[in-house]
Short mmCIF file of C-alpha atoms and ligand atoms in Angstrom, two decimals:
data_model
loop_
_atom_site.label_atom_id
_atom_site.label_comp_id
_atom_site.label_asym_id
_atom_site.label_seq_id
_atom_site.Cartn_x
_atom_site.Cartn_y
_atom_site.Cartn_z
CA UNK K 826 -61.69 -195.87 -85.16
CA UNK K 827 -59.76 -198.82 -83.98
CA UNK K 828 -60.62 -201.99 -85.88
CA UNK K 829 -59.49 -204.20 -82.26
CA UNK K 830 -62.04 -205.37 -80.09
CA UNK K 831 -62.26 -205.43 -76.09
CA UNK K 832 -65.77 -207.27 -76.28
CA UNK K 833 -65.75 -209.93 -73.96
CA UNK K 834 -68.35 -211.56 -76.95
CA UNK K 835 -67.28 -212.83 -80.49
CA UNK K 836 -69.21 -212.33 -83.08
CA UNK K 837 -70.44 -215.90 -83.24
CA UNK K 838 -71.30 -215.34 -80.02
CA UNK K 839 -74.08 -212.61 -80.40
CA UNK K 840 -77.29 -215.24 -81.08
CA UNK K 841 -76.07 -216.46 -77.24
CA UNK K 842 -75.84 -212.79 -76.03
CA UNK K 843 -78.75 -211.43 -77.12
CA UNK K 844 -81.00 -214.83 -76.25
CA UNK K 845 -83.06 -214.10 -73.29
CA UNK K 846 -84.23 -217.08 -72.82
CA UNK K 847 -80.67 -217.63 -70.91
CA UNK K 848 -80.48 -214.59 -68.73
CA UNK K 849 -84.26 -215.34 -67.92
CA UNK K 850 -83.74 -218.94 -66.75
CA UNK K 851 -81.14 -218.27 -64.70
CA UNK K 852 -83.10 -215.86 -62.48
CA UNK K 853 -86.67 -218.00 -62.63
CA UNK K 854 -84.02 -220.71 -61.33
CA UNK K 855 -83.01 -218.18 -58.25
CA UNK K 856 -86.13 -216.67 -58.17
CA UNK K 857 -87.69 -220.55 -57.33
CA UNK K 858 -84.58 -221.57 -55.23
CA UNK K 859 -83.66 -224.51 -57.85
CA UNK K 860 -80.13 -224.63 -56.37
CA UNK K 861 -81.23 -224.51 -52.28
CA UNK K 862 -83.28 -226.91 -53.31
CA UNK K 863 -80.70 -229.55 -54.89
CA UNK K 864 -78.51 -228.57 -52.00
CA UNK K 865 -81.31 -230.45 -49.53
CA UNK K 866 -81.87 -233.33 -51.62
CA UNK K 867 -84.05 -232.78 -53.77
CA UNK K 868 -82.76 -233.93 -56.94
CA UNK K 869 -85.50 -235.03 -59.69
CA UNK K 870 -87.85 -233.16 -61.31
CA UNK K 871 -91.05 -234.24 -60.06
CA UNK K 872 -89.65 -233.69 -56.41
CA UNK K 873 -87.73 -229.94 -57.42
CA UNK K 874 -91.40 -229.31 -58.75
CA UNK K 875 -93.50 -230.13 -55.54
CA UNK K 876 -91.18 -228.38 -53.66
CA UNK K 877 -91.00 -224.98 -55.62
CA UNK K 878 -94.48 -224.80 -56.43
CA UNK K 879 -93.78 -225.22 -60.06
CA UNK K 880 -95.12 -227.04 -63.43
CA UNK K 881 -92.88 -230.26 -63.56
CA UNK K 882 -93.22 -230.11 -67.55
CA UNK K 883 -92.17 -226.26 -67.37
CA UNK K 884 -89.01 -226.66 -65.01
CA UNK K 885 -88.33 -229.86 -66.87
CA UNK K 886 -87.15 -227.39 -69.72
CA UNK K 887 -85.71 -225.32 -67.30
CA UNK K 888 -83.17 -227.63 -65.80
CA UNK K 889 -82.73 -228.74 -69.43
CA UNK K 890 -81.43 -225.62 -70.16
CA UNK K 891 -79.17 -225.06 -67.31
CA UNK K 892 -77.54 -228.24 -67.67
CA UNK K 893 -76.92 -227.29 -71.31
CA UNK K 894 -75.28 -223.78 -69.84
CA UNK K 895 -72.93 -225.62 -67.22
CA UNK K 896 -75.14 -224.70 -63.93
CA UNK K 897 -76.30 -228.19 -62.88
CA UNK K 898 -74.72 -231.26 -64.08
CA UNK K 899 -77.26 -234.74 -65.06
CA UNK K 900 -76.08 -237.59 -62.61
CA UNK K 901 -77.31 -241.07 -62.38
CA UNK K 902 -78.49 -239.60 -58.67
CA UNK K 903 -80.70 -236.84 -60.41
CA UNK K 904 -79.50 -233.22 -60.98
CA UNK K 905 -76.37 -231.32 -59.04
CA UNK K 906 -75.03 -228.10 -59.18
CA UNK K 907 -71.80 -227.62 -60.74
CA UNK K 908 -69.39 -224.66 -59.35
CA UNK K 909 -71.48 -222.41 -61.40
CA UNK K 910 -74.45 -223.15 -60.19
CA UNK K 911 -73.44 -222.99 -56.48
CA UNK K 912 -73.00 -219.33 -57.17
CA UNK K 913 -77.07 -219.72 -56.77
CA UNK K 914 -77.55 -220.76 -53.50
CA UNK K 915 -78.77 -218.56 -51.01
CA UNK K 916 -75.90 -218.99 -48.32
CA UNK K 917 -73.05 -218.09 -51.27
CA UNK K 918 -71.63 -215.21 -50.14
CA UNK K 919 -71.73 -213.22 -53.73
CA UNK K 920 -75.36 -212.49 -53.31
CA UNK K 921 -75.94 -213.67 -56.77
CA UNK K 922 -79.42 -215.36 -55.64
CA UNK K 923 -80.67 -211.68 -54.25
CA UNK K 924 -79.50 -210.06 -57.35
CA UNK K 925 -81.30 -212.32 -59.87
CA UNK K 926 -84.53 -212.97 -57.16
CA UNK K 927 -87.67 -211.81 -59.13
CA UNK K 928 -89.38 -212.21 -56.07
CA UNK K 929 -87.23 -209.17 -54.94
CA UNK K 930 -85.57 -206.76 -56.08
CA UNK K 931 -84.28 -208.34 -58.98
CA UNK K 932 -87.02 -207.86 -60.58
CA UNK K 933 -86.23 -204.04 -61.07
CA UNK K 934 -84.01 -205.70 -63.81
CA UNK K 935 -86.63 -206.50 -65.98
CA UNK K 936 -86.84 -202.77 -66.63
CA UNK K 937 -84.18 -203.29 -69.09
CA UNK K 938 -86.73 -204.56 -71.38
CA UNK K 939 -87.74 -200.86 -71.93
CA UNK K 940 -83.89 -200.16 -72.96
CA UNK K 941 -85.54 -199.45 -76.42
CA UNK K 942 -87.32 -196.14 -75.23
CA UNK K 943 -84.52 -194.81 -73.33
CA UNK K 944 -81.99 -195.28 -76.05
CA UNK K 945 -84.61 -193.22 -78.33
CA UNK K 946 -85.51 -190.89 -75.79
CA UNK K 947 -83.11 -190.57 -73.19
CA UNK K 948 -86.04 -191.24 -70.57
CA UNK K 949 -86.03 -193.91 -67.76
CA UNK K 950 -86.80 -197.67 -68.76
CA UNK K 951 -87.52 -198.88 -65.73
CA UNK K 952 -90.19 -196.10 -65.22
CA UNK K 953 -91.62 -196.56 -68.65
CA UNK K 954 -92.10 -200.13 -67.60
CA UNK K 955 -93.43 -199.90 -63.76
CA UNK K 956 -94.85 -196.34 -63.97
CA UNK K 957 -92.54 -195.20 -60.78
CA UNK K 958 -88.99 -194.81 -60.24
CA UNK K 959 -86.68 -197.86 -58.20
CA UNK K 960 -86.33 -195.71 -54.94
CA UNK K 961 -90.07 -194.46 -54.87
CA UNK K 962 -90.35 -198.41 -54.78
CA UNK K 963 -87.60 -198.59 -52.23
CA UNK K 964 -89.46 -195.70 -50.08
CA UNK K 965 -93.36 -197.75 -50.58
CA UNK K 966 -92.07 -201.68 -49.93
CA UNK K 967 -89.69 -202.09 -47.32
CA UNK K 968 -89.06 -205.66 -48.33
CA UNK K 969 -88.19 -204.94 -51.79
CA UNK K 970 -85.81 -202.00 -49.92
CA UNK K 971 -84.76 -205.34 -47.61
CA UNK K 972 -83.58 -207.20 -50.64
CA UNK K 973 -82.27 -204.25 -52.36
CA UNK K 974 -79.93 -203.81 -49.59
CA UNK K 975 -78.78 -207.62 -49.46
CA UNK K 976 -77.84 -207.31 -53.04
CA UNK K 977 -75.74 -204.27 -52.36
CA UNK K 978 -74.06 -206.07 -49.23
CA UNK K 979 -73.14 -209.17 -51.55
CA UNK K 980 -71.56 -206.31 -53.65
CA UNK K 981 -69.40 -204.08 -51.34
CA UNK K 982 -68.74 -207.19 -48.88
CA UNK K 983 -65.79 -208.68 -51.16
CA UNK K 984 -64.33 -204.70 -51.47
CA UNK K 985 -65.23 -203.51 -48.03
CA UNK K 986 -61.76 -204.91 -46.47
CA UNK K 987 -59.68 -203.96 -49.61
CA UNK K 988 -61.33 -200.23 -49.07
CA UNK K 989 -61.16 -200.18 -45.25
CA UNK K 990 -56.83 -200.94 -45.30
CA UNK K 991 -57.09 -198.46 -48.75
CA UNK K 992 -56.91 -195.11 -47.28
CA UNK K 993 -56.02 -193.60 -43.87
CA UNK K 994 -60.03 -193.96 -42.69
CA UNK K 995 -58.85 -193.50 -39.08
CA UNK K 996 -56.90 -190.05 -39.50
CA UNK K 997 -60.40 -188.54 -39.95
CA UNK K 998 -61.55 -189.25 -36.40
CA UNK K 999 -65.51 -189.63 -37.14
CA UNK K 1000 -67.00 -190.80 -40.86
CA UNK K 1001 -70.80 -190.80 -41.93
CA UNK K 1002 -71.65 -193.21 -44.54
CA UNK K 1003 -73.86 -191.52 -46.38
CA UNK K 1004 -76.26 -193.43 -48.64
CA UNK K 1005 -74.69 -196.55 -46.78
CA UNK K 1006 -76.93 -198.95 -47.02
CA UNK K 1007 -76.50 -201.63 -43.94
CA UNK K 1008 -74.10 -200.37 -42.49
CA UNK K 1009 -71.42 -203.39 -44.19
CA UNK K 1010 -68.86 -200.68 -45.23
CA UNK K 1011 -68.99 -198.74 -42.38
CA UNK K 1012 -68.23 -201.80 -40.12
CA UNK K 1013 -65.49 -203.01 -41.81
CA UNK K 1014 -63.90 -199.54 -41.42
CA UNK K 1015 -64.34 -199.33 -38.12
CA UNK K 1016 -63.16 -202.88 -37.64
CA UNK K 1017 -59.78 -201.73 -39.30
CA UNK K 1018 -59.24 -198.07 -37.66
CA UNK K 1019 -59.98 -199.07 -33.49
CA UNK K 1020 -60.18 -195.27 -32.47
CA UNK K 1021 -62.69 -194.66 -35.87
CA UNK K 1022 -66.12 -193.90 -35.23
CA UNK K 1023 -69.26 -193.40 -37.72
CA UNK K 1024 -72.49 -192.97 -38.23
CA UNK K 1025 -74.92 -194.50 -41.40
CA UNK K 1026 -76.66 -192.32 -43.00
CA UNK K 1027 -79.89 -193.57 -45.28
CA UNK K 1028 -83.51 -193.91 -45.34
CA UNK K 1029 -85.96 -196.33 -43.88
CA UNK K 1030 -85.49 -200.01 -43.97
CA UNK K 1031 -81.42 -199.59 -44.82
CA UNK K 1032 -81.37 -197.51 -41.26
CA UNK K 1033 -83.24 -200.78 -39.76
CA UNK K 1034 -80.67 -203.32 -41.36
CA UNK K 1035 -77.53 -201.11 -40.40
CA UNK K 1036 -78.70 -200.57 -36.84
CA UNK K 1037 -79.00 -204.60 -36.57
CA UNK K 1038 -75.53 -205.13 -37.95
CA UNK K 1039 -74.02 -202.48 -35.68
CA UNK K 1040 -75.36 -204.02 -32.70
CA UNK K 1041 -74.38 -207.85 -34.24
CA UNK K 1042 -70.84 -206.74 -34.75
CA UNK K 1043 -70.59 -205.12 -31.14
CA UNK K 1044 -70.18 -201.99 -32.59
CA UNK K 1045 -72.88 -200.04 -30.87
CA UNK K 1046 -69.99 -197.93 -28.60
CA UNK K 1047 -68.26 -196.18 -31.58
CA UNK K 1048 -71.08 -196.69 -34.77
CA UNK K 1049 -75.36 -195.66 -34.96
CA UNK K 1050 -76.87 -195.43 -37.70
CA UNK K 1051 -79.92 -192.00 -38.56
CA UNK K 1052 -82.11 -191.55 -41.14
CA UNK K 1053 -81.65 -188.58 -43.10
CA UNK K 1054 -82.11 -187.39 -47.10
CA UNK K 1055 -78.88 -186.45 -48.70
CA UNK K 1056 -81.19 -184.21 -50.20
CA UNK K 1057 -81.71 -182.35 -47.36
CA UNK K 1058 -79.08 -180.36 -44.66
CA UNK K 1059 -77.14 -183.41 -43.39
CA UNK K 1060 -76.11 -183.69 -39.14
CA UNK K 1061 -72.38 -182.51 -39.15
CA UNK K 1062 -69.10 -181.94 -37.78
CA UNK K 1063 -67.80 -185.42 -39.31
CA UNK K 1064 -64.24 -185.65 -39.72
CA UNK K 1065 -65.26 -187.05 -43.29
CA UNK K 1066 -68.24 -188.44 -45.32
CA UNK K 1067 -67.96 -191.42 -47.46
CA UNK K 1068 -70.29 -192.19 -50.93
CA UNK K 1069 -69.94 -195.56 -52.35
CA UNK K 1070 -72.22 -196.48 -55.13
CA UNK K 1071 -74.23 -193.13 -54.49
CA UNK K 1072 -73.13 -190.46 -56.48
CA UNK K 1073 -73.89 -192.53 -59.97
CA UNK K 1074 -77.38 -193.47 -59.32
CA UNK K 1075 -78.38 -189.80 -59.68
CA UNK K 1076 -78.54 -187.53 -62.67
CA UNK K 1077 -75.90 -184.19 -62.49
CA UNK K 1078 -78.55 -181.47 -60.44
CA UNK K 1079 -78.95 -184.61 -57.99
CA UNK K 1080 -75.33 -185.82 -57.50
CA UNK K 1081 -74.35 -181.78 -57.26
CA UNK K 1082 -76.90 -181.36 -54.38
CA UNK K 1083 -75.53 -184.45 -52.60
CA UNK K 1084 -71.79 -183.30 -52.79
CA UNK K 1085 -72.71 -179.67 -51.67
CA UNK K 1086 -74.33 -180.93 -48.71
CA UNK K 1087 -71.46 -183.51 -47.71
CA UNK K 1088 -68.91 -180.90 -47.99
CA UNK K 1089 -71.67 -178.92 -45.21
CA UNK K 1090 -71.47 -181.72 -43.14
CA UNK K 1091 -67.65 -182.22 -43.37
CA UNK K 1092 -66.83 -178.42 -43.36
CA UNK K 1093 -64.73 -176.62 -42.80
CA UNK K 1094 -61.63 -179.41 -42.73
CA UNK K 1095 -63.60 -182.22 -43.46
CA UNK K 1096 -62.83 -184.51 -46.12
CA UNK K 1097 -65.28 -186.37 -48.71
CA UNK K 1098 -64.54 -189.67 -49.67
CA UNK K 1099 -66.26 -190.79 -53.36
CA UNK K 1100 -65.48 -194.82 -54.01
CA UNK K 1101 -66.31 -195.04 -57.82
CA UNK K 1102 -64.83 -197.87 -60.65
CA UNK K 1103 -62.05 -197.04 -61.07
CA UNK K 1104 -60.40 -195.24 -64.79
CA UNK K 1105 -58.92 -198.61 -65.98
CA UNK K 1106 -62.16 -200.20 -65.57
CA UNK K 1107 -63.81 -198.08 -67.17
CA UNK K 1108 -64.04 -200.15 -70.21
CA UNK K 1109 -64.88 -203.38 -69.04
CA UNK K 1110 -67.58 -205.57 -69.46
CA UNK K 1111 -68.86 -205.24 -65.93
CA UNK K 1112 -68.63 -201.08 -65.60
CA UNK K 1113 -70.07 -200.54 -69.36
CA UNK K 1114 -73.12 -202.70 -68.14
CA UNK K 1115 -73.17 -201.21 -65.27
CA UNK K 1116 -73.17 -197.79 -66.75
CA UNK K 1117 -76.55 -198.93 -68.92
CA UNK K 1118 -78.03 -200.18 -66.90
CA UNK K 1119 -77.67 -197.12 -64.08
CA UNK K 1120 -78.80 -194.68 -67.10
CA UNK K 1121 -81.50 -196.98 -68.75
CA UNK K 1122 -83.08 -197.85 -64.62
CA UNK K 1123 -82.40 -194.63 -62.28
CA UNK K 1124 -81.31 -192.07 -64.75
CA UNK K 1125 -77.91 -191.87 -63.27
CA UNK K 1126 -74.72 -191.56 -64.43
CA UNK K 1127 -71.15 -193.42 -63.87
CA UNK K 1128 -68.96 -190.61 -64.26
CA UNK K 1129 -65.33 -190.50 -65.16
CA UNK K 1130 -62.73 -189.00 -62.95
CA UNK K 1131 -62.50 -185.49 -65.19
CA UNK K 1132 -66.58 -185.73 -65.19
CA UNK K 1133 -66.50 -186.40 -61.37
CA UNK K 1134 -64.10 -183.33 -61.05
CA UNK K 1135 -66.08 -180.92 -62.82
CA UNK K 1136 -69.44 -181.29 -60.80
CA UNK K 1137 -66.99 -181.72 -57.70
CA UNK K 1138 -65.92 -178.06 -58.79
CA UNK K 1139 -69.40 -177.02 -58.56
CA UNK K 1140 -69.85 -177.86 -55.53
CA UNK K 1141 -66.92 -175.65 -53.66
CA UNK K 1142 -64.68 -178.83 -53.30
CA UNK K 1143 -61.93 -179.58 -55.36
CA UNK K 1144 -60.16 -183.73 -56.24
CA UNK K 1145 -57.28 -183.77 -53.74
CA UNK K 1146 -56.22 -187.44 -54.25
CA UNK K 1147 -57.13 -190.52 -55.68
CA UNK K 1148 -56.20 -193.96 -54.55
CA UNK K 1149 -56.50 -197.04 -57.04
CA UNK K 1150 -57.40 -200.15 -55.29
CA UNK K 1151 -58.11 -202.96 -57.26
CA UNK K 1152 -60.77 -201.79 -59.77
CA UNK K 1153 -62.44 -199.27 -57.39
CA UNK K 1154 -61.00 -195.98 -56.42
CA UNK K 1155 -61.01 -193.47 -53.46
CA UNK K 1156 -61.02 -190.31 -54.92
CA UNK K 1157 -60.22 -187.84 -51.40
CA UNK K 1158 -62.35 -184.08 -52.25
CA UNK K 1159 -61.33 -181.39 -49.80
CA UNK K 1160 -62.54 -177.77 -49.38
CA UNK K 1161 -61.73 -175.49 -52.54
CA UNK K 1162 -58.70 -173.16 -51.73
CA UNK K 1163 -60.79 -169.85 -50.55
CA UNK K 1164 -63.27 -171.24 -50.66
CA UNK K 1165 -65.83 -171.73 -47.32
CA UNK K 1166 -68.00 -175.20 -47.96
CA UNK K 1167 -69.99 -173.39 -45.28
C1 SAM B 1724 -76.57 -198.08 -54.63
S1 SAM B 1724 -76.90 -198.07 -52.92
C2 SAM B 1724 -75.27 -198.00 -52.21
C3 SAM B 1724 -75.24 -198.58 -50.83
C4 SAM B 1724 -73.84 -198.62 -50.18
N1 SAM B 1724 -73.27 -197.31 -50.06
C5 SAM B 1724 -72.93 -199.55 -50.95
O1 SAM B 1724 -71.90 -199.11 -51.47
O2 SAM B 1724 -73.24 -200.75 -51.01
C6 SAM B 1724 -77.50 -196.41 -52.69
C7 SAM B 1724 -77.96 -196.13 -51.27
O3 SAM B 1724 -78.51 -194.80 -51.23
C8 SAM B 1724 -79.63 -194.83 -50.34
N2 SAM B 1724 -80.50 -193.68 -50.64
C9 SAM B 1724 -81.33 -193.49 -51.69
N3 SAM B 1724 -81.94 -192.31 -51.61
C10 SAM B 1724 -81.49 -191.72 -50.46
C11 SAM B 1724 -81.72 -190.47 -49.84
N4 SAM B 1724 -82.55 -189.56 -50.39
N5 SAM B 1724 -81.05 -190.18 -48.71
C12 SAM B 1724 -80.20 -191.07 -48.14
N6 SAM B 1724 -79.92 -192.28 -48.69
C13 SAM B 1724 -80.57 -192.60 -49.84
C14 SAM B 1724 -80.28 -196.15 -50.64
O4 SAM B 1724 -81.19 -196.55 -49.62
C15 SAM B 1724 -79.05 -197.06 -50.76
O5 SAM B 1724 -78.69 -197.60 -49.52
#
């Protein structure tokens, strides 16, 4: 074993790391809108407190502690955000405030706290801690499913134009975006490739979102938007099917079942387009979190290009090409020589 570190922490660090009194006060401060708030005006504690329905002693602490951790600043005016903090307001456009909102869907977070029982057991935290799994929550509270799907946008929004100029989207005449949320990634492809046209593929409330944002980006001529299970025979004859952030939510059997029924809906020519972190990121901070917290909450798995080929063998494609684009890739599947994907 190597004796050099890639930890983003140093030792000293690890009382900070594992505190959760941190972690927590950030997202009670998005959860309560402590930064929208400042941003109005409201700048001392006893007003921050009427406003967000708090306990001034409580949120007294609070702010305490996220002046101490560089999110607001203490000015003879009352309290400001720094640059850090802005990152909390609800107009920023990394969707931090959705992601951390325990009012939301952030709250599916907390099923971390159960990380104990999956590390023992291999079983699901987060159902261990709310006695159902995230997308039977998505599928019974369409405005958790709302927020879920803002958090996503704030994610794929910064990569969507990277992707969309990535790969030739428009050689394959008609895409479904399947699993694609609200539709962001698809119209950002279609905005790049003019003759392109696609179709969102997801369940309930995402369908609802994406058909709003097709129609808001004046895309309703060449994009719609269906509700369908990728569990189930998919509509077909698509010149290609993108997943982005699908595939790893699900355990092998799952993922398998998804890829055999994009390669129907793609067949015979078709291509299947899998956006996944890409091998050099694999050992970053961000993906190795990422790859916890996908096991410890859904039971999924972020799989590594040789992992991603194997089950891709299974499922009568094979890995034609892979593009690197910042730290995501496009990994291209086509149809297995000899082999029918009908
Ligand atoms: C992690 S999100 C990824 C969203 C989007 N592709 C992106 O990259 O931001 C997974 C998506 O799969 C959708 N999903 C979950 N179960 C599904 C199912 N059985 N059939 C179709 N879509 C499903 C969710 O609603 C969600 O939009």
């Amino acid at each position: 074993m190597s004796n050099t570190t890639t930890s983003a922490y140093l030792v000293g660090d690890l009382p900070a790391a594992a505190d959760l009194a941190t972690p927590m006060a950030i997202r009670v401060a998005a959860t309560i809108g402590v930064a929208d708030r400042i941003s109005e005006g409201r700048r001392d504690v006893g007003a921050l407190a009427q406003v967000t329905g708090t306990d001034p002693g409580a949120l007294e602490l609070l702010l305490n502690h996220l002046v101490a951790i560089g999110v607001l600043l203490r000015t003879e005016c009352g309290y400001a955000l720094t640059e850090l903090g802005q990152g909390l307001r609800s107009d920023h456009p990394g969707g931090l405030r959705a992601r951390f909102n325990l009012d939301g869907s952030g709250h599916s977070a907390l099923g971390m706290i159960e990380l104990l029982h999956t590390v023992r057991t291999g079983e699901s935290a987060y159902k261990r801690h709310f006695g159902h799994s995230f997308y039977e929550k998505c599928a019974a509270d369409p405005e958790f499913a709302h927020s879920f799907h803002m958090l996503m946008r704030g994610t794929i929004e910064s990569e969507a134009r990277d992707i969309a100029f990535g790969y030739d989207w428009g050689a394959l005449t008609t895409i479904a975006d399947v699993g694609g949320g609200d539709g962001t990634l698809l119209i950002e492809l279609l905005r790049a490739h003019p003759t392109l046209r696609g179709t969102v593929i997801d369940m309930g409330a995402a369908v609802e979102a994406a058909l709003e944002n097709i129609h808001a980006a004046g895309l309703e001529e060449r994009a719609d938007a269906v509700e369908a299970s990728f569990f189930e025979e998919l509509p077909s004859h698509f010149g290609g099917c993108v997943l982005s952030s699908v595939l790893p939510d699900w355990p092998d059997a799952d993922a398998l079942r998804i890829l055999r029924n994009c390669a129907r809906a793609v067949a015979p020519r078709g291509k299947v387009l899998v956006l996944k972190p890409s091998e050099k990121s694999r050992t970053e901070h961000w993906t190795t979190a990422q790859a916890l917290r996908l096991y410890a909450l859904q039971g999924g798995r972020e799989r590594s290009l040789e992992e991603l080929e194997s089950l891709v063998a299974e499922s009568g494609m094979r890995l034609a090409e892979v593009t690197d684009i910042g730290r995501r890739s496009i990994v291209e599947l086509a149809a297995a020589a000899g082999q029918s994907t009908e």
